[in-house]
Coordinates of C-alpha atoms in Angstrom, one line a residue:
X1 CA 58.8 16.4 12.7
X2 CA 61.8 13.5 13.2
X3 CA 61.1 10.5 14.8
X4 CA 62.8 9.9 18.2
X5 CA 66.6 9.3 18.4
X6 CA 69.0 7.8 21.2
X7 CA 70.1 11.4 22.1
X8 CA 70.1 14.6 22.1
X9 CA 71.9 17.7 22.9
X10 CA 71.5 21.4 24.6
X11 CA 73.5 24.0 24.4
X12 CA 74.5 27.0 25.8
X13 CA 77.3 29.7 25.7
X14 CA 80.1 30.0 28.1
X15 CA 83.2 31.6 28.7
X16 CA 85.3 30.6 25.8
X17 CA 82.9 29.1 24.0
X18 CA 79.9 26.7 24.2
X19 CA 79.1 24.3 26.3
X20 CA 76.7 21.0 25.6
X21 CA 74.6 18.7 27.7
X22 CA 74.4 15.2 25.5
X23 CA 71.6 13.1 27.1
X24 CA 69.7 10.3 26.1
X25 CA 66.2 11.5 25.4
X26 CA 64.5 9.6 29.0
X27 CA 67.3 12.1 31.1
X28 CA 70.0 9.3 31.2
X29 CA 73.9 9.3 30.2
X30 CA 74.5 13.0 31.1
X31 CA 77.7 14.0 29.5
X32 CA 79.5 17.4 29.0
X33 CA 81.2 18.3 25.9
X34 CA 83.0 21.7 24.9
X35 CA 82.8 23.2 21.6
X36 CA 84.4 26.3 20.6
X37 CA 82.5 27.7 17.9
X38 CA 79.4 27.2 16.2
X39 CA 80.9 24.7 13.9
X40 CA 82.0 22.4 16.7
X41 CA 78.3 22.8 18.3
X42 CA 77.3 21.3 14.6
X43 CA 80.0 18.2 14.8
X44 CA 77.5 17.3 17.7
X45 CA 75.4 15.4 14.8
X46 CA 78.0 13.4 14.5
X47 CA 77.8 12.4 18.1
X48 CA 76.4 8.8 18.2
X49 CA 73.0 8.9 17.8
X50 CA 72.1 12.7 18.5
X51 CA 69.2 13.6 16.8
X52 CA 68.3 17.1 17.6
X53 CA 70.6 20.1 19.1
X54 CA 68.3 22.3 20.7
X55 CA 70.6 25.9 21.2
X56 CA 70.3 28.9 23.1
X57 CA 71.0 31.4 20.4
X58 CA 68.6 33.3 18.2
X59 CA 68.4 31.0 14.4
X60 CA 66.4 33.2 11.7
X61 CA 66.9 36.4 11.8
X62 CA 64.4 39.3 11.3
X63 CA 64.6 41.8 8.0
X64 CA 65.3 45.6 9.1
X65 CA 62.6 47.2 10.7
X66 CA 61.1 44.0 11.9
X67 CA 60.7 42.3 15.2
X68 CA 60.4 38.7 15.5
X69 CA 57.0 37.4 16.0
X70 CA 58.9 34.4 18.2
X71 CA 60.4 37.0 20.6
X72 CA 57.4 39.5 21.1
X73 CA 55.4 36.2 22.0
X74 CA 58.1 34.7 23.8
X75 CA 58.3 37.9 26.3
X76 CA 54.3 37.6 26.9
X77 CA 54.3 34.4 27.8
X78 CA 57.9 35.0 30.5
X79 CA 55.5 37.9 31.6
X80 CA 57.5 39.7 34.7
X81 CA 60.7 38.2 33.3
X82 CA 60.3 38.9 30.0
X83 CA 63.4 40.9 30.3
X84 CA 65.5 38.1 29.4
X85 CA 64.2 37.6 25.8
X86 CA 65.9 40.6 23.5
X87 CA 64.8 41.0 20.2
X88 CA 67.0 39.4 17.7
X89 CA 68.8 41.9 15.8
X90 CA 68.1 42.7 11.6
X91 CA 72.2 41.1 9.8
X92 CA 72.8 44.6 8.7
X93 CA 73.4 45.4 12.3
X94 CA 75.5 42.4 13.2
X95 CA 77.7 43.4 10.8
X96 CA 79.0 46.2 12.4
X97 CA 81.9 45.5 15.4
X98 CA 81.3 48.8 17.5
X99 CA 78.0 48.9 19.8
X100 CA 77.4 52.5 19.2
X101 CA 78.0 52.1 14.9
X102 CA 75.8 49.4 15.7
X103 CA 73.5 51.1 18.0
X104 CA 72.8 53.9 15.0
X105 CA 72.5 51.1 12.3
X106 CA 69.9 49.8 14.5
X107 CA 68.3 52.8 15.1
X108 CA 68.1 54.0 11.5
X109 CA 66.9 51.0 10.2
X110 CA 64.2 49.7 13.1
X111 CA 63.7 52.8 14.8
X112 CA 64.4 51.5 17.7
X113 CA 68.2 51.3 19.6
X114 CA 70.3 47.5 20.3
X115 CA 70.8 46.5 23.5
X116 CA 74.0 46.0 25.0
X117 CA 73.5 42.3 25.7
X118 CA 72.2 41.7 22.1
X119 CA 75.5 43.4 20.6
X120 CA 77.6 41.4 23.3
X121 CA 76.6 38.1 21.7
X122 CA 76.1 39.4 18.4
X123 CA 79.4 37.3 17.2
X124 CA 77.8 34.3 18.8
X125 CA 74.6 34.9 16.6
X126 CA 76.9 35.5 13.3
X127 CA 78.7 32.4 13.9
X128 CA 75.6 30.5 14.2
X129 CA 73.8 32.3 11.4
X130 CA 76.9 31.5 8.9
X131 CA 77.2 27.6 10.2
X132 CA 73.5 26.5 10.2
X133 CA 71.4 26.3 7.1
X134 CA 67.6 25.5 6.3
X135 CA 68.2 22.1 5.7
X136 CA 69.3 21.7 9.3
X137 CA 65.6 23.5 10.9
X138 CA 64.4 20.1 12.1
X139 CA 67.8 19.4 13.7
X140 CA 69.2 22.7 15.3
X141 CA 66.4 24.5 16.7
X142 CA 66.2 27.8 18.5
X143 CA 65.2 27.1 22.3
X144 CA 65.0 29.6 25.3
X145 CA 66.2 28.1 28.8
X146 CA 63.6 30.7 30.8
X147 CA 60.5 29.2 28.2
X148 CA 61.6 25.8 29.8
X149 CA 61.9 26.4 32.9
X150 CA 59.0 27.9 33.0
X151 CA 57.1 25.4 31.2
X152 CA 58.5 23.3 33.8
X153 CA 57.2 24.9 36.8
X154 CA 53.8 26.1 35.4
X155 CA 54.8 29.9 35.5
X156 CA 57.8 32.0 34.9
X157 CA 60.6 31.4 37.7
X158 CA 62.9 33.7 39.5
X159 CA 66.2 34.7 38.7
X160 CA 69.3 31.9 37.9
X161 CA 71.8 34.5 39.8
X162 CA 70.6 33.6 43.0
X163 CA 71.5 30.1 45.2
X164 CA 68.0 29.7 45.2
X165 CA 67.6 30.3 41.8
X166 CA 70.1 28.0 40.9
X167 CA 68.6 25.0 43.3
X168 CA 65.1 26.1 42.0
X169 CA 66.3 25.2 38.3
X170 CA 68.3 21.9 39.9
X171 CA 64.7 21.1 41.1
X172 CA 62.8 21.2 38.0
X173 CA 65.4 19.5 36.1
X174 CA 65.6 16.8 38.4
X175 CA 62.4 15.6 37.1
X176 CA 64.4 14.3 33.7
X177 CA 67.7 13.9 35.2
X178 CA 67.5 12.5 38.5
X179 CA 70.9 12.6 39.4
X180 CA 71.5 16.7 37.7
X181 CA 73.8 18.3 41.0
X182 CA 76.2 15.3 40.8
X183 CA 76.6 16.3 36.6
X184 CA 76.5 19.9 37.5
X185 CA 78.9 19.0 39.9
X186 CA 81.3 17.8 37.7
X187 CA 80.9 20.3 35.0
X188 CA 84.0 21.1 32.9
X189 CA 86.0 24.0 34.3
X190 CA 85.5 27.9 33.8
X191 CA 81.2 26.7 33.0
X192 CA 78.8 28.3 35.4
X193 CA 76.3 26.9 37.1
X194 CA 73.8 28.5 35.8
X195 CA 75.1 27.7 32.3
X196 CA 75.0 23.9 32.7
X197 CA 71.6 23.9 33.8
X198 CA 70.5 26.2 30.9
X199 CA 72.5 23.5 28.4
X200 CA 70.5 20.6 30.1
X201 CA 67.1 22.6 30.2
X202 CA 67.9 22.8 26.2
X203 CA 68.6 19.2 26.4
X204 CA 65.1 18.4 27.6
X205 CA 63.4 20.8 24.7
X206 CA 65.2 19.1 21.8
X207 CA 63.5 15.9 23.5
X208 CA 60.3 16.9 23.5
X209 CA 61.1 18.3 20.0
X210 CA 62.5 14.6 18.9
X211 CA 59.3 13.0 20.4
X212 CA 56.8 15.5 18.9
X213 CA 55.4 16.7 22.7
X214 CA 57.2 20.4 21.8
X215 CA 55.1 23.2 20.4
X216 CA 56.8 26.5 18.6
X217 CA 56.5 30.0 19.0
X218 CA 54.6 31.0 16.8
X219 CA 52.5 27.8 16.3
X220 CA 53.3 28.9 12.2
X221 CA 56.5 29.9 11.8
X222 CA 57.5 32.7 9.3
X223 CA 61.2 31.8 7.3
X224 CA 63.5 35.0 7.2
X225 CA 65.2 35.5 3.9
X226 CA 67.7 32.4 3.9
X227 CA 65.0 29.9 4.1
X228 CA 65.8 29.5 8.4
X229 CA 62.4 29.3 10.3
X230 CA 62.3 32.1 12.6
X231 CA 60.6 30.2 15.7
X232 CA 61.6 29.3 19.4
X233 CA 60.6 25.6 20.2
X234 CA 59.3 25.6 23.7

C-alpha cells in the first residue's frame, strides 16, 4: 500500500471521452480535467502530486469461461442493485467489433451470452487494458461508483437517473467535498451529472486507497494472466 499523497484523481466515462475529478485527498481543490483516451487518464500521474487514479472501468480481466470473483461479490454486496455490476468480459471476446460475433464468442467460450452494456464499453475496457500494466496496480485501481455510494450511505442507494438520485449522491458526497453542487455546477460541457458525481465518488476511493482505510473485493486478489490484479477497491 502507498503512503498518502497531495491528490488524487476519479474517473469516469463520458460522452467523448473521460472525465476526471482531481482532489486533494481531505475533499479540497475540486478540479475537472478531460481526457480522451486511456492514455490521457494515465498523464494524470503526472498531475502535481496525484498519487492514486481510482477508475471506473473493469482492470484484470477474467480467462474464458471464468467470472470474476470481484464482480460476483461486488453484486452481493449492491444486493437489489446489483444490476449495475456486469461481469467483465474474457479478451477473446473484446476482440471482436460486432455485439452478436461477440455475443457467440462469449457464449461459446463462457457459456453464458455479453450483455449489451458490457459490449458498449468494450473499447473503453481495451483501451484501458492495453494502457495500464502491473506495475501501475497500486496506482490505477479498479473502483465501482455504486460500491461507494453505498458504502457511503450504509446500504445500496437508488437510482442516479432520477433528480433525487442525483441530490441523494450530492448528499453523500458532500461529506468530503463540502462545496460538490457548485463543482458539479461548473462541470465541463457535454458531462452529465450523474457522471461528475461518479468521477468524484472515485475520487474519494483512491483516497481511502492512498491512506490505507480502503479494503478490496476480494480481500485476496487473484492476478489474470498479464500480472493485473483482478480486484475492485471499495
Amino acid at each position: 500500500m502507498m503512503a498518502a499523497m497531495t491528490r488524487v484523481a476519479g474517473v469516469d466515462g463520458c460522452p467523448g471521452g473521460w472525465i476526471a475529478a482531481v482532489v486533494e485527498d481531505d475533499g479540497t481543490g475540486l478540479t475537472w480535467q478531460r481526457r480522451p483516451d486511456a492514455a490521457g487518464v494515465l498523464g494524470l500521474l503526472d498531475h502535481p502530486g496525484v498519487a492514486v487514479i481510482g477508475i471506473d472501468i473493469p482492470i484484470g480481466l477474467p480467462s474464458p469461461g471464468e467470472v470474476r470473483a470481484c464482480d460476483r461479490l461486488a453484486r452481493a454486496r449492491l444486493g437489489p442493485r446489483r444490476s449495475c455490476v456486469f461481469p467483465a468480459p474474457a479478451r477473446v471476446v473484446l476482440a471482436e467489433d460486432d455485439f452478436w460475433r461477440a455475443n457467440e464468442v462469449s457464449r461459446r467460450v463462457s457459456g453464458v451470452g455479453l450483455s449489451k452494456q458490457a459490449f458498449f464499453i468494450g473499447a473503453r475496457i481495451v483501451d484501458v487494458d492495453r494502457a495500464v500494466d502491473a506495475g501501475l496496480a497500486d496506482r490505477v485501481i479498479e473502483v465501482h461508483p455504486e460500491l461507494t455510494f453505498a458504502r457511503l450511505a450504509g446500504r445500496p442507494i437508488g437510482t442516479k437517473k432520477t433528480a433525487q438520485g442525483i441530490e441523494e449522491r450530492a448528499r453523500l458526497l458532500q461529506t468530503w467535498v463540502p462545496d460538490i453542487r457548485e463543482h458539479v455546477a461548473r462541470r465541463p460541457p457535454r458531462v452529465r451529472a450523474d457522471d461528475a458525481l461518479d468521477a468524484v465518488a472515485a475520487a474519494w476511493t483512491a483516497a481511502r486507497w492512498t491512506q490505507g482505510s480502503a479494503d478490496t473485493l476480494p480481500a485476496d486478489p487473484v492476478h489474470d494472466e498479464r500480472g493485473l490484479p483482478m480486484r475492485i477497491v471499495t
